[in-house]
GROMACS .gro file of C-alpha atoms in nm:
model
  357
    1MET     CA    1   0.027  -0.024  -0.038
    2SER     CA    2   0.140   0.344  -0.135
    3GLU     CA    3   0.213   0.610   0.155
    4THR     CA    4  -0.087   0.816  -0.001
    5GLN     CA    5  -0.299   0.525   0.064
    6GLU     CA    6  -0.164   0.473   0.429
    7LYS     CA    7  -0.240   0.840   0.507
    8GLY     CA    8  -0.583   0.866   0.343
    9ILE     CA    9  -0.710   0.489   0.543
   10GLY     CA   10  -0.723   0.509   0.927
   11PHE     CA   11  -0.597   0.198   1.148
   12PHE     CA   12  -0.897   0.034   1.199
   13GLU     CA   13  -1.036   0.083   0.834
   14ARG     CA   14  -0.739  -0.056   0.689
   15TYR     CA   15  -0.717  -0.377   0.921
   16LEU     CA   16  -1.140  -0.396   0.928
   17SER     CA   17  -1.091  -0.768   0.752
   18VAL     CA   18  -0.861  -0.861   1.096
   19TRP     CA   19  -1.095  -0.724   1.323
   20VAL     CA   20  -1.383  -0.926   1.228
   21ILE     CA   21  -1.172  -1.240   1.233
   22LEU     CA   22  -1.090  -1.158   1.571
   23CYS     CA   23  -1.498  -1.100   1.683
   24ILE     CA   24  -1.546  -1.406   1.459
   25ILE     CA   25  -1.315  -1.597   1.727
   26VAL     CA   26  -1.422  -1.401   2.034
   27GLY     CA   27  -1.810  -1.443   1.913
   28ILE     CA   28  -1.799  -1.849   1.857
   29ALA     CA   29  -1.603  -1.837   2.251
   30VAL     CA   30  -1.875  -1.644   2.386
   31GLY     CA   31  -2.159  -1.863   2.237
   32GLN     CA   32  -1.990  -2.157   2.314
   33PHE     CA   33  -1.833  -2.097   2.635
   34LEU     CA   34  -2.059  -1.847   2.827
   35PRO     CA   35  -2.469  -1.941   2.669
   36VAL     CA   36  -2.578  -1.748   2.911
   37VAL     CA   37  -2.516  -1.436   2.732
   38PRO     CA   38  -2.670  -1.500   2.377
   39ASP     CA   39  -2.998  -1.623   2.589
   40THR     CA   40  -2.998  -1.329   2.806
   41LEU     CA   41  -2.973  -1.088   2.487
   42SER     CA   42  -3.233  -1.312   2.300
   43ARG     CA   43  -3.487  -1.231   2.581
   44PHE     CA   44  -3.464  -0.840   2.464
   45GLU     CA   45  -3.698  -0.833   2.197
   46TYR     CA   46  -3.961  -0.622   2.071
   47ALA     CA   47  -4.082  -0.658   1.729
   48GLN     CA   48  -3.866  -0.938   1.651
   49VAL     CA   49  -3.601  -0.629   1.718
   50SER     CA   50  -3.305  -0.699   1.914
   51VAL     CA   51  -3.272  -0.417   2.162
   52PRO     CA   52  -2.874  -0.441   2.306
   53VAL     CA   53  -2.862  -0.492   1.938
   54ALA     CA   54  -3.056  -0.194   1.803
   55ILE     CA   55  -2.844   0.041   2.048
   56LEU     CA   56  -2.532  -0.094   1.904
   57ILE     CA   57  -2.613  -0.069   1.527
   58TRP     CA   58  -2.751   0.305   1.627
   59LEU     CA   59  -2.429   0.394   1.780
   60MET     CA   60  -2.256   0.259   1.467
   61ILE     CA   61  -2.498   0.445   1.180
   62TYR     CA   62  -2.515   0.748   1.343
   63PRO     CA   63  -2.146   0.886   1.259
   64MET     CA   64  -2.220   0.801   0.929
   65MET     CA   65  -2.486   0.972   0.898
   66ALA     CA   66  -2.403   1.261   1.041
   67GLN     CA   67  -2.140   1.351   0.726
   68ILE     CA   68  -2.388   1.352   0.467
   69ASP     CA   69  -2.455   1.725   0.425
   70PHE     CA   70  -2.826   1.735   0.212
   71SER     CA   71  -2.777   2.090   0.103
   72SER     CA   72  -2.485   2.005  -0.158
   73ILE     CA   73  -2.760   1.845  -0.311
   74VAL     CA   74  -2.847   2.176  -0.530
   75ASP     CA   75  -2.471   2.098  -0.689
   76ALA     CA   76  -2.617   1.731  -0.842
   77GLY     CA   77  -2.671   1.885  -1.192
   78LYS     CA   78  -2.324   2.033  -1.235
   79LYS     CA   79  -2.116   1.673  -1.319
   80PRO     CA   80  -2.486   1.511  -1.414
   81LYS     CA   81  -2.276   1.198  -1.633
   82GLY     CA   82  -2.132   1.070  -1.249
   83LEU     CA   83  -2.435   1.107  -1.106
   84VAL     CA   84  -2.623   0.868  -1.367
   85ILE     CA   85  -2.399   0.559  -1.376
   86THR     CA   86  -2.429   0.624  -0.985
   87LEU     CA   87  -2.789   0.604  -0.944
   88ILE     CA   88  -2.847   0.318  -1.240
   89VAL     CA   89  -2.568   0.165  -1.120
   90ASN     CA   90  -2.690   0.125  -0.754
   91TRP     CA   91  -3.107   0.074  -0.811
   92LEU     CA   92  -3.141  -0.061  -1.139
   93ILE     CA   93  -2.820  -0.290  -1.149
   94LYS     CA   94  -2.680  -0.414  -0.839
   95PRO     CA   95  -2.984  -0.507  -0.666
   96PHE     CA   96  -3.088  -0.733  -0.957
   97THR     CA   97  -2.722  -0.870  -1.056
   98MET     CA   98  -2.668  -0.924  -0.693
   99PHE     CA   99  -2.995  -1.172  -0.657
  100PHE     CA  100  -2.874  -1.349  -0.979
  101PHE     CA  101  -2.497  -1.424  -0.859
  102ALA     CA  102  -2.641  -1.563  -0.516
  103TRP     CA  103  -2.953  -1.785  -0.680
  104LEU     CA  104  -2.666  -1.903  -0.947
  105PHE     CA  105  -2.400  -2.013  -0.611
  106PHE     CA  106  -2.637  -2.118  -0.342
  107ARG     CA  107  -2.887  -2.307  -0.534
  108ILE     CA  108  -2.775  -2.425  -0.839
  109ILE     CA  109  -2.346  -2.460  -0.827
  110PHE     CA  110  -2.266  -2.484  -0.412
  111GLU     CA  111  -2.626  -2.716  -0.417
  112PRO     CA  112  -2.471  -3.008  -0.305
  113PHE     CA  113  -2.277  -2.875  -0.034
  114ILE     CA  114  -2.617  -2.589   0.112
  115PRO     CA  115  -2.926  -2.745   0.272
  116THR     CA  116  -3.190  -2.576   0.061
  117ASP     CA  117  -3.344  -2.393   0.368
  118LEU     CA  118  -3.037  -2.211   0.473
  119ALA     CA  119  -2.927  -2.130   0.042
  120SER     CA  120  -3.249  -1.929   0.110
  121GLN     CA  121  -3.176  -1.756   0.384
  122TYR     CA  122  -2.796  -1.694   0.239
  123ILE     CA  123  -2.985  -1.517  -0.099
  124ALA     CA  124  -3.216  -1.315   0.120
  125GLY     CA  125  -2.843  -1.159   0.320
  126ALA     CA  126  -2.739  -1.136  -0.007
  127VAL     CA  127  -3.010  -0.920  -0.117
  128LEU     CA  128  -2.988  -0.715   0.199
  129LEU     CA  129  -2.616  -0.634   0.099
  130GLY     CA  130  -2.694  -0.514  -0.268
  131ALA     CA  131  -2.966  -0.299  -0.211
  132ALA     CA  132  -2.803  -0.126   0.026
  133PRO     CA  133  -2.545   0.113  -0.150
  134CYS     CA  134  -2.231   0.254   0.029
  135THR     CA  135  -2.239   0.560   0.254
  136ALA     CA  136  -1.962   0.581   0.465
  137MET     CA  137  -1.657   0.390   0.346
  138VAL     CA  138  -1.667   0.530   0.036
  139PHE     CA  139  -1.544   0.860   0.112
  140VAL     CA  140  -1.233   0.641   0.207
  141TRP     CA  141  -1.225   0.505  -0.132
  142SER     CA  142  -1.289   0.863  -0.306
  143LEU     CA  143  -0.994   0.999  -0.097
  144LEU     CA  144  -0.738   0.721  -0.178
  145THR     CA  145  -0.863   0.758  -0.571
  146LYS     CA  146  -0.814   1.096  -0.554
  147GLY     CA  147  -1.180   1.208  -0.583
  148ASN     CA  148  -1.354   1.508  -0.606
  149ALA     CA  149  -1.484   1.528  -0.255
  150GLY     CA  150  -1.759   1.765  -0.302
  151TYR     CA  151  -1.898   1.550  -0.587
  152THR     CA  152  -1.860   1.263  -0.402
  153LEU     CA  153  -2.055   1.352  -0.147
  154VAL     CA  154  -2.356   1.469  -0.366
  155GLN     CA  155  -2.334   1.104  -0.446
  156VAL     CA  156  -2.355   0.982  -0.136
  157SER     CA  157  -2.621   1.229  -0.033
  158VAL     CA  158  -2.871   1.162  -0.338
  159ASN     CA  159  -2.805   0.787  -0.273
  160ASP     CA  160  -2.894   0.821   0.095
  161LEU     CA  161  -3.241   0.973   0.015
  162ILE     CA  162  -3.319   0.745  -0.210
  163LEU     CA  163  -3.234   0.472  -0.015
  164ILE     CA  164  -3.560   0.598   0.217
  165PHE     CA  165  -3.818   0.511  -0.003
  166ALA     CA  166  -3.651   0.240  -0.263
  167TYR     CA  167  -3.502  -0.017  -0.046
  168ALA     CA  168  -3.768  -0.151   0.133
  169PRO     CA  169  -3.940  -0.167  -0.220
  170ILE     CA  170  -3.626  -0.380  -0.393
  171VAL     CA  171  -3.594  -0.562  -0.092
  172MET     CA  172  -3.933  -0.672  -0.055
  173PHE     CA  173  -4.010  -0.780  -0.452
  174LEU     CA  174  -3.626  -0.957  -0.431
  175LEU     CA  175  -3.714  -1.164  -0.170
  176ARG     CA  176  -4.075  -1.251  -0.250
  177ILE     CA  177  -3.915  -1.386  -0.584
  178ASN     CA  178  -3.686  -1.589  -0.300
  179ASP     CA  179  -4.029  -1.762  -0.136
  180PHE     CA  180  -3.969  -1.502   0.152
  181ILE     CA  181  -4.291  -1.311   0.249
  182ILE     CA  182  -4.157  -1.017   0.505
  183PRO     CA  183  -4.487  -0.863   0.630
  184PHE     CA  184  -4.460  -0.502   0.516
  185ASP     CA  185  -4.493  -0.370   0.886
  186THR     CA  186  -4.141  -0.556   0.960
  187ILE     CA  187  -3.952  -0.408   0.709
  188PHE     CA  188  -4.095  -0.060   0.764
  189LEU     CA  189  -3.993  -0.087   1.106
  190SER     CA  190  -3.630  -0.163   1.049
  191ILE     CA  191  -3.629   0.085   0.716
  192VAL     CA  192  -3.747   0.374   1.043
  193LEU     CA  193  -3.510   0.223   1.270
  194PHE     CA  194  -3.199   0.210   1.089
  195ILE     CA  195  -3.240   0.466   0.797
  196VAL     CA  196  -3.460   0.768   0.871
  197ILE     CA  197  -3.392   0.777   1.265
  198PRO     CA  198  -3.039   0.801   1.256
  199LEU     CA  199  -3.106   0.997   0.895
  200LEU     CA  200  -3.298   1.281   1.106
  201ALA     CA  201  -3.060   1.216   1.412
  202GLY     CA  202  -2.728   1.312   1.193
  203TYR     CA  203  -2.919   1.636   0.993
  204VAL     CA  204  -3.048   1.765   1.291
  205SER     CA  205  -2.722   1.756   1.510
  206ARG     CA  206  -2.525   1.861   1.184
  207VAL     CA  207  -2.738   2.144   1.143
  208LEU     CA  208  -2.762   2.306   1.492
  209LEU     CA  209  -2.360   2.195   1.587
  210VAL     CA  210  -2.265   2.362   1.295
  211LYS     CA  211  -2.471   2.670   1.373
  212ARG     CA  212  -2.305   2.696   1.661
  213LYS     CA  213  -1.965   2.572   1.615
  214GLY     CA  214  -1.884   2.602   1.289
  215LEU     CA  215  -1.791   2.335   0.981
  216ASP     CA  216  -1.431   2.316   1.098
  217TRP     CA  217  -1.529   2.243   1.439
  218PHE     CA  218  -1.788   1.937   1.338
  219GLU     CA  219  -1.525   1.780   1.042
  220ASN     CA  220  -1.264   1.789   1.228
  221VAL     CA  221  -1.403   1.724   1.648
  222TYR     CA  222  -1.688   1.592   1.689
  223LEU     CA  223  -1.750   1.339   1.364
  224LYS     CA  224  -1.332   1.228   1.510
  225ASN     CA  225  -1.490   1.156   1.806
  226ALA     CA  226  -1.798   1.025   1.710
  227SER     CA  227  -1.689   0.812   1.464
  228LYS     CA  228  -1.510   0.569   1.740
  229PHE     CA  229  -1.851   0.459   1.901
  230THR     CA  230  -1.920   0.351   1.510
  231ILE     CA  231  -1.591   0.176   1.597
  232VAL     CA  232  -1.730   0.043   1.939
  233GLY     CA  233  -2.053  -0.045   1.768
  234LEU     CA  234  -1.936  -0.252   1.484
  235LEU     CA  235  -1.709  -0.470   1.691
  236LEU     CA  236  -1.930  -0.547   1.973
  237THR     CA  237  -2.238  -0.639   1.727
  238LEU     CA  238  -2.014  -0.863   1.543
  239ILE     CA  239  -1.925  -1.026   1.857
  240THR     CA  240  -2.287  -1.079   1.963
  241ILE     CA  241  -2.374  -1.214   1.636
  242PHE     CA  242  -2.136  -1.507   1.631
  243SER     CA  243  -2.219  -1.546   1.992
  244PHE     CA  244  -2.552  -1.679   1.799
  245GLN     CA  245  -2.364  -1.816   1.479
  246GLY     CA  246  -2.110  -2.065   1.634
  247ASN     CA  247  -2.263  -2.376   1.599
  248VAL     CA  248  -2.358  -2.285   1.259
  249ILE     CA  249  -1.993  -2.209   1.200
  250LEU     CA  250  -1.811  -2.492   1.368
  251ASN     CA  251  -2.063  -2.708   1.172
  252ASN     CA  252  -2.004  -2.569   0.839
  253PRO     CA  253  -1.692  -2.357   0.823
  254ILE     CA  254  -1.669  -2.382   0.480
  255HIS     CA  255  -1.992  -2.201   0.440
  256ILE     CA  256  -1.777  -1.865   0.527
  257GLY     CA  257  -1.621  -1.962   0.197
  258LEU     CA  258  -1.879  -2.036  -0.039
  259ILE     CA  259  -2.060  -1.736   0.087
  260ALA     CA  260  -1.767  -1.541   0.014
  261VAL     CA  261  -1.728  -1.600  -0.382
  262PRO     CA  262  -2.057  -1.506  -0.538
  263LEU     CA  263  -1.983  -1.169  -0.296
  264ILE     CA  264  -1.720  -1.124  -0.428
  265ILE     CA  265  -1.771  -1.208  -0.832
  266GLN     CA  266  -2.082  -0.928  -0.717
  267THR     CA  267  -1.787  -0.663  -0.639
  268LEU     CA  268  -1.602  -0.704  -0.918
  269PHE     CA  269  -1.881  -0.715  -1.169
  270ILE     CA  270  -2.023  -0.379  -1.098
  271PHE     CA  271  -1.671  -0.192  -1.059
  272VAL     CA  272  -1.602  -0.322  -1.368
  273ILE     CA  273  -1.962  -0.197  -1.582
  274ALA     CA  274  -2.035   0.120  -1.373
  275TYR     CA  275  -1.586   0.225  -1.455
  276LEU     CA  276  -1.580   0.101  -1.783
  277TRP     CA  277  -1.902   0.322  -1.888
  278ALA     CA  278  -1.737   0.605  -1.671
  279LYS     CA  279  -1.449   0.516  -1.964
  280VAL     CA  280  -1.687   0.549  -2.250
  281TRP     CA  281  -1.828   0.862  -2.140
  282LYS     CA  282  -1.513   1.015  -2.139
  283ILE     CA  283  -1.573   1.083  -1.781
  284GLU     CA  284  -1.286   1.267  -1.548
  285HIS     CA  285  -1.125   0.984  -1.300
  286ASN     CA  286  -1.172   1.207  -1.010
  287VAL     CA  287  -1.591   1.151  -1.058
  288ALA     CA  288  -1.577   0.832  -1.279
  289ALA     CA  289  -1.347   0.655  -0.949
  290PRO     CA  290  -1.574   0.730  -0.719
  291ALA     CA  291  -1.892   0.715  -0.867
  292ALA     CA  292  -1.772   0.319  -0.953
  293MET     CA  293  -1.698   0.284  -0.576
  294ILE     CA  294  -2.039   0.417  -0.442
  295GLY     CA  295  -2.191   0.125  -0.654
  296THR     CA  296  -1.913  -0.150  -0.578
  297SER     CA  297  -1.892  -0.137  -0.140
  298ASN     CA  298  -2.193  -0.165   0.038
  299PHE     CA  299  -2.350  -0.036   0.297
  300PHE     CA  300  -2.280  -0.299   0.548
  301GLU     CA  301  -2.384  -0.175   0.886
  302LEU     CA  302  -2.737  -0.163   0.733
  303ALA     CA  303  -2.746  -0.467   0.571
  304VAL     CA  304  -2.623  -0.632   0.916
  305ALA     CA  305  -2.931  -0.431   1.074
  306VAL     CA  306  -3.157  -0.532   0.870
  307ALA     CA  307  -3.080  -0.884   0.841
  308ILE     CA  308  -3.139  -0.907   1.255
  309ALA     CA  309  -3.461  -0.756   1.237
  310LEU     CA  310  -3.579  -0.964   0.970
  311PHE     CA  311  -3.416  -1.303   1.028
  312GLY     CA  312  -3.259  -1.298   1.320
  313LEU     CA  313  -2.922  -1.285   1.490
  314ASN     CA  314  -2.858  -1.666   1.436
  315SER     CA  315  -2.960  -1.665   1.120
  316GLY     CA  316  -2.768  -1.749   0.751
  317ALA     CA  317  -2.905  -1.415   0.640
  318THR     CA  318  -2.726  -1.252   0.948
  319LEU     CA  319  -2.401  -1.468   0.828
  320VAL     CA  320  -2.411  -1.304   0.475
  321THR     CA  321  -2.399  -0.999   0.546
  322VAL     CA  322  -2.121  -1.010   0.800
  323VAL     CA  323  -1.898  -1.189   0.559
  324GLY     CA  324  -1.989  -0.957   0.358
  325VAL     CA  325  -1.773  -0.714   0.571
  326LEU     CA  326  -1.496  -0.964   0.607
  327VAL     CA  327  -1.431  -0.960   0.191
  328GLU     CA  328  -1.498  -0.558   0.146
  329VAL     CA  329  -1.215  -0.405   0.246
  330PRO     CA  330  -0.928  -0.605   0.112
  331LEU     CA  331  -1.139  -0.656  -0.222
  332MET     CA  332  -1.181  -0.272  -0.192
  333LEU     CA  333  -0.847  -0.142  -0.168
  334PHE     CA  334  -0.786  -0.436  -0.454
  335LEU     CA  335  -1.000  -0.175  -0.671
  336VAL     CA  336  -0.852   0.154  -0.555
  337ARG     CA  337  -0.519   0.016  -0.650
  338ILE     CA  338  -0.668  -0.088  -1.039
  339ALA     CA  339  -0.827   0.277  -1.002
  340ASN     CA  340  -0.576   0.452  -0.976
  341ASN     CA  341  -0.316   0.216  -1.201
  342THR     CA  342  -0.587   0.330  -1.503
  343ARG     CA  343  -0.586   0.667  -1.431
  344HIS     CA  344  -0.454   0.796  -1.806
  345TRP     CA  345  -0.775   0.620  -1.865
  346PHE     CA  346  -0.970   0.880  -1.851
  347PRO     CA  347  -0.944   1.286  -1.900
  348GLU     CA  348  -0.747   1.522  -1.675
  349SER     CA  349  -0.953   1.669  -1.415
  350SER     CA  350  -0.997   2.010  -1.485
  351LEU     CA  351  -1.017   2.263  -1.202
  352VAL     CA  352  -1.350   2.230  -1.045
  353LYS     CA  353  -1.428   2.401  -0.748
  354ASP     CA  354  -1.500   2.167  -0.446
  355THR     CA  355  -1.875   2.141  -0.431
  356LYS     CA  356  -1.786   2.062  -0.009
  357HIS     CA  357  -1.885   2.345   0.205
   0.00000   0.00000   0.00000
């Protein structure tokens, strides 16, 4: 990894896959040797939502939502091509190709190794990942590819607004194809809990704190401190998940590798579509690279939360979303390297005024 990349990505993000592996080990150990912990946590549920896990997930998601500046959306029309690629790939291509690859591998290719019922849950988890475009880590990928930070902010802000309205219908449609009938009130509650509430909390706190303390303090002091809660929330959530998933993993250790295969193929496939599309349209690299990265990576925190709410902590669907966390960072760093090595494919970036306030 280059010196620029070392400075651009934090210690936690750089070794995220390592932390996930450690959480797997710790979580399984807790489930096997301290079963009272998952047994106790399972008692605190409301409408199929684990209250302790919901709290952890709010800690995880809120700092990401707080960094979104919806006032930047007024600049969306300044470079429409990058935004068009992002939106079409994210909402008209990605969820459906994820479903296809998951179905192909879990139902057909891996059929001898995965029971039918479990395959259905794995497909469901993949759907939850595929319908959730990246919100937070894309700022890191944009930085590492020398992307236009302001334009990346515009893309993420527009995607988050669409997420509120499009995520539930897409997920319900694809899950219905997979023979899962999810009650509308259950998925509506998930959207409210894990998208609307943290998004509103992030927006309100951003407006109030920027007005009171200034943008520089908000971004360089408040968000940096708040991001620590994301780390704690993610690690504790993963430990909790794997305390429930221990028996599944110990009985089927090969499943982790099997799950990773379609997720990796989907990631590479989406990147190729978005990146080559940007090349054909002759978009500047500082817009093209982030546009491809947003669709390629996933809002895995949201996918984990919804999987837990819909299917439970010990479900195959939740396991798939966690494997998504495991494979995403090293794979995205590989794609960042590809993007940087192919910068010459794209027109030189003109001096574009950064839209970030």
